[in-house]
PDB file of C-alpha atoms in Angstrom:
ATOM      1  CA  MET A   1     -50.028-146.898  -9.657  1.00 82.00           C
ATOM      2  CA  LYS A   2     -50.000-149.844 -12.050  1.00 89.00           C
ATOM      3  CA  PHE A   3     -53.744-150.253 -11.457  1.00 91.00           C
ATOM      4  CA  PHE A   4     -54.484-146.713 -12.749  1.00 90.00           C
ATOM      5  CA  LEU A   5     -52.355-147.307 -15.849  1.00 93.00           C
ATOM      6  CA  VAL A   6     -54.279-150.502 -16.662  1.00 94.00           C
ATOM      7  CA  ILE A   7     -57.629-148.695 -16.179  1.00 94.00           C
ATOM      8  CA  ALA A   8     -56.488-145.836 -18.467  1.00 94.00           C
ATOM      9  CA  VAL A   9     -55.451-148.276 -21.193  1.00 95.00           C
ATOM     10  CA  VAL A  10     -58.755-150.173 -20.955  1.00 95.00           C
ATOM     11  CA  ILE A  11     -60.764-146.929 -21.141  1.00 95.00           C
ATOM     12  CA  ALA A  12     -58.748-145.749 -24.169  1.00 94.00           C
ATOM     13  CA  ALA A  13     -59.249-149.094 -25.926  1.00 93.00           C
ATOM     14  CA  VAL A  14     -63.008-149.066 -25.318  1.00 92.00           C
ATOM     15  CA  TRP A  15     -63.245-145.450 -26.500  1.00 91.00           C
ATOM     16  CA  LEU A  16     -61.338-146.224 -29.732  1.00 89.00           C
ATOM     17  CA  TRP A  17     -63.397-149.347 -30.372  1.00 86.00           C
ATOM     18  CA  ARG A  18     -66.732-147.503 -29.890  1.00 84.00           C
ATOM     19  CA  SER A  19     -65.728-144.470 -31.971  1.00 81.00           C
ATOM     20  CA  GLY A  20     -64.606-146.730 -34.820  1.00 73.00           C
ATOM     21  CA  ARG A  21     -67.826-148.688 -34.657  1.00 64.00           C
ATOM     22  CA  LYS A  22     -70.007-145.565 -34.864  1.00 58.00           C
ATOM     23  CA  SER A  23     -68.220-144.161 -37.904  1.00 53.00           C
ATOM     24  CA  LYS A  24     -68.770-147.342 -39.927  1.00 54.00           C
ATOM     25  CA  SER A  25     -72.552-147.271 -39.528  1.00 55.00           C
ATOM     26  CA  PRO A  26     -74.345-146.048 -42.661  1.00 63.00           C
ATOM     27  CA  VAL A  27     -75.690-142.514 -42.521  1.00 63.00           C
ATOM     28  CA  LYS A  28     -79.308-142.235 -43.618  1.00 67.00           C
ATOM     29  CA  PRO A  29     -79.857-139.244 -45.931  1.00 64.00           C
ATOM     30  CA  PRO A  30     -82.748-136.900 -45.186  1.00 66.00           C
ATOM     31  CA  ASP A  31     -86.078-137.842 -46.727  1.00 65.00           C
ATOM     32  CA  ARG A  32     -86.687-135.670 -49.770  1.00 63.00           C
ATOM     33  CA  SER A  33     -89.594-137.619 -51.195  1.00 60.00           C
ATOM     34  CA  PRO A  34     -92.547-135.853 -52.861  1.00 59.00           C
ATOM     35  CA  GLN A  35     -94.793-136.738 -49.901  1.00 56.00           C
ATOM     36  CA  SER A  36     -92.679-134.718 -47.459  1.00 51.00           C
ATOM     37  CA  SER A  37     -92.684-131.602 -49.662  1.00 53.00           C
ATOM     38  CA  ALA A  38     -96.447-131.855 -50.227  1.00 57.00           C
ATOM     39  CA  SER A  39     -97.106-131.302 -46.517  1.00 70.00           C
ATOM     40  CA  THR A  40     -95.263-127.960 -46.381  1.00 82.00           C
ATOM     41  CA  GLN A  41     -97.319-124.794 -46.076  1.00 85.00           C
ATOM     42  CA  GLU A  42     -96.601-121.115 -46.571  1.00 91.00           C
ATOM     43  CA  MET A  43     -95.871-119.334 -43.277  1.00 93.00           C
ATOM     44  CA  ILE A  44     -96.863-115.754 -42.478  1.00 93.00           C
ATOM     45  CA  GLY A  45     -96.272-113.463 -39.524  1.00 94.00           C
ATOM     46  CA  CYS A  46     -99.010-111.931 -37.377  1.00 93.00           C
ATOM     47  CA  GLN A  47     -99.316-108.173 -38.022  1.00 93.00           C
ATOM     48  CA  LEU A  48     -99.590-107.459 -34.284  1.00 92.00           C
ATOM     49  CA  CYS A  49     -97.145-109.784 -32.494  1.00 93.00           C
ATOM     50  CA  GLY A  50     -95.039-111.227 -35.364  1.00 91.00           C
ATOM     51  CA  THR A  51     -95.723-114.869 -34.489  1.00 93.00           C
ATOM     52  CA  HIS A  52     -95.254-117.129 -37.541  1.00 94.00           C
ATOM     53  CA  LEU A  53     -98.059-119.536 -38.403  1.00 94.00           C
ATOM     54  CA  PRO A  54     -99.390-121.408 -41.454  1.00 94.00           C
ATOM     55  CA  VAL A  55    -101.616-119.375 -43.763  1.00 93.00           C
ATOM     56  CA  SER A  56    -104.410-121.923 -43.270  1.00 92.00           C
ATOM     57  CA  GLU A  57    -104.548-121.087 -39.529  1.00 93.00           C
ATOM     58  CA  ALA A  58    -104.325-117.294 -39.911  1.00 94.00           C
ATOM     59  CA  HIS A  59    -107.213-114.875 -39.386  1.00 93.00           C
ATOM     60  CA  PRO A  60    -107.488-112.397 -42.294  1.00 93.00           C
ATOM     61  CA  GLY A  61    -108.151-108.745 -41.560  1.00 91.00           C
ATOM     62  CA  LYS A  62    -108.234-105.418 -43.401  1.00 91.00           C
ATOM     63  CA  LEU A  63    -104.598-104.643 -42.562  1.00 89.00           C
ATOM     64  CA  GLY A  64    -103.133-108.139 -42.899  1.00 91.00           C
ATOM     65  CA  MET A  65    -103.154-111.592 -41.359  1.00 93.00           C
ATOM     66  CA  TYR A  66    -103.298-112.263 -37.599  1.00 94.00           C
ATOM     67  CA  CYS A  67    -102.618-115.240 -35.351  1.00 93.00           C
ATOM     68  CA  SER A  68    -105.949-114.963 -33.524  1.00 93.00           C
ATOM     69  CA  ALA A  69    -109.278-113.169 -33.679  1.00 92.00           C
ATOM     70  CA  GLU A  70    -108.314-111.213 -30.549  1.00 94.00           C
ATOM     71  CA  HIS A  71    -105.224-109.786 -32.254  1.00 93.00           C
ATOM     72  CA  ARG A  72    -107.304-108.890 -35.313  1.00 93.00           C
ATOM     73  CA  HIS A  73    -109.800-107.008 -33.120  1.00 92.00           C
ATOM     74  CA  THR A  74    -107.002-105.280 -31.180  1.00 92.00           C
ATOM     75  CA  ALA A  75    -105.170-104.066 -34.291  1.00 90.00           C
ATOM     76  CA  GLU A  76    -108.241-103.154 -36.337  1.00 86.00           C
ATOM     77  CA  PRO A  77    -110.727-101.030 -34.383  1.00 79.00           C
TER      78      PRO A  77
END
């Protein structure tokens, strides 16, 4: 019985020591530099299936933008 009490105290001490050590580490803020915002692109949804994709990868059609040429041909006869 004494053995289990000693193990419980050791586990509690290790847990407290590790949780205190993690909270003191500096937290790195998210990168909000101009380079990261320059790589963002406008997203659009496919008119047929609704899949979101960058405008640069979309296939334009008469009724809107599509995710693939097959969807464009299916939606626009």
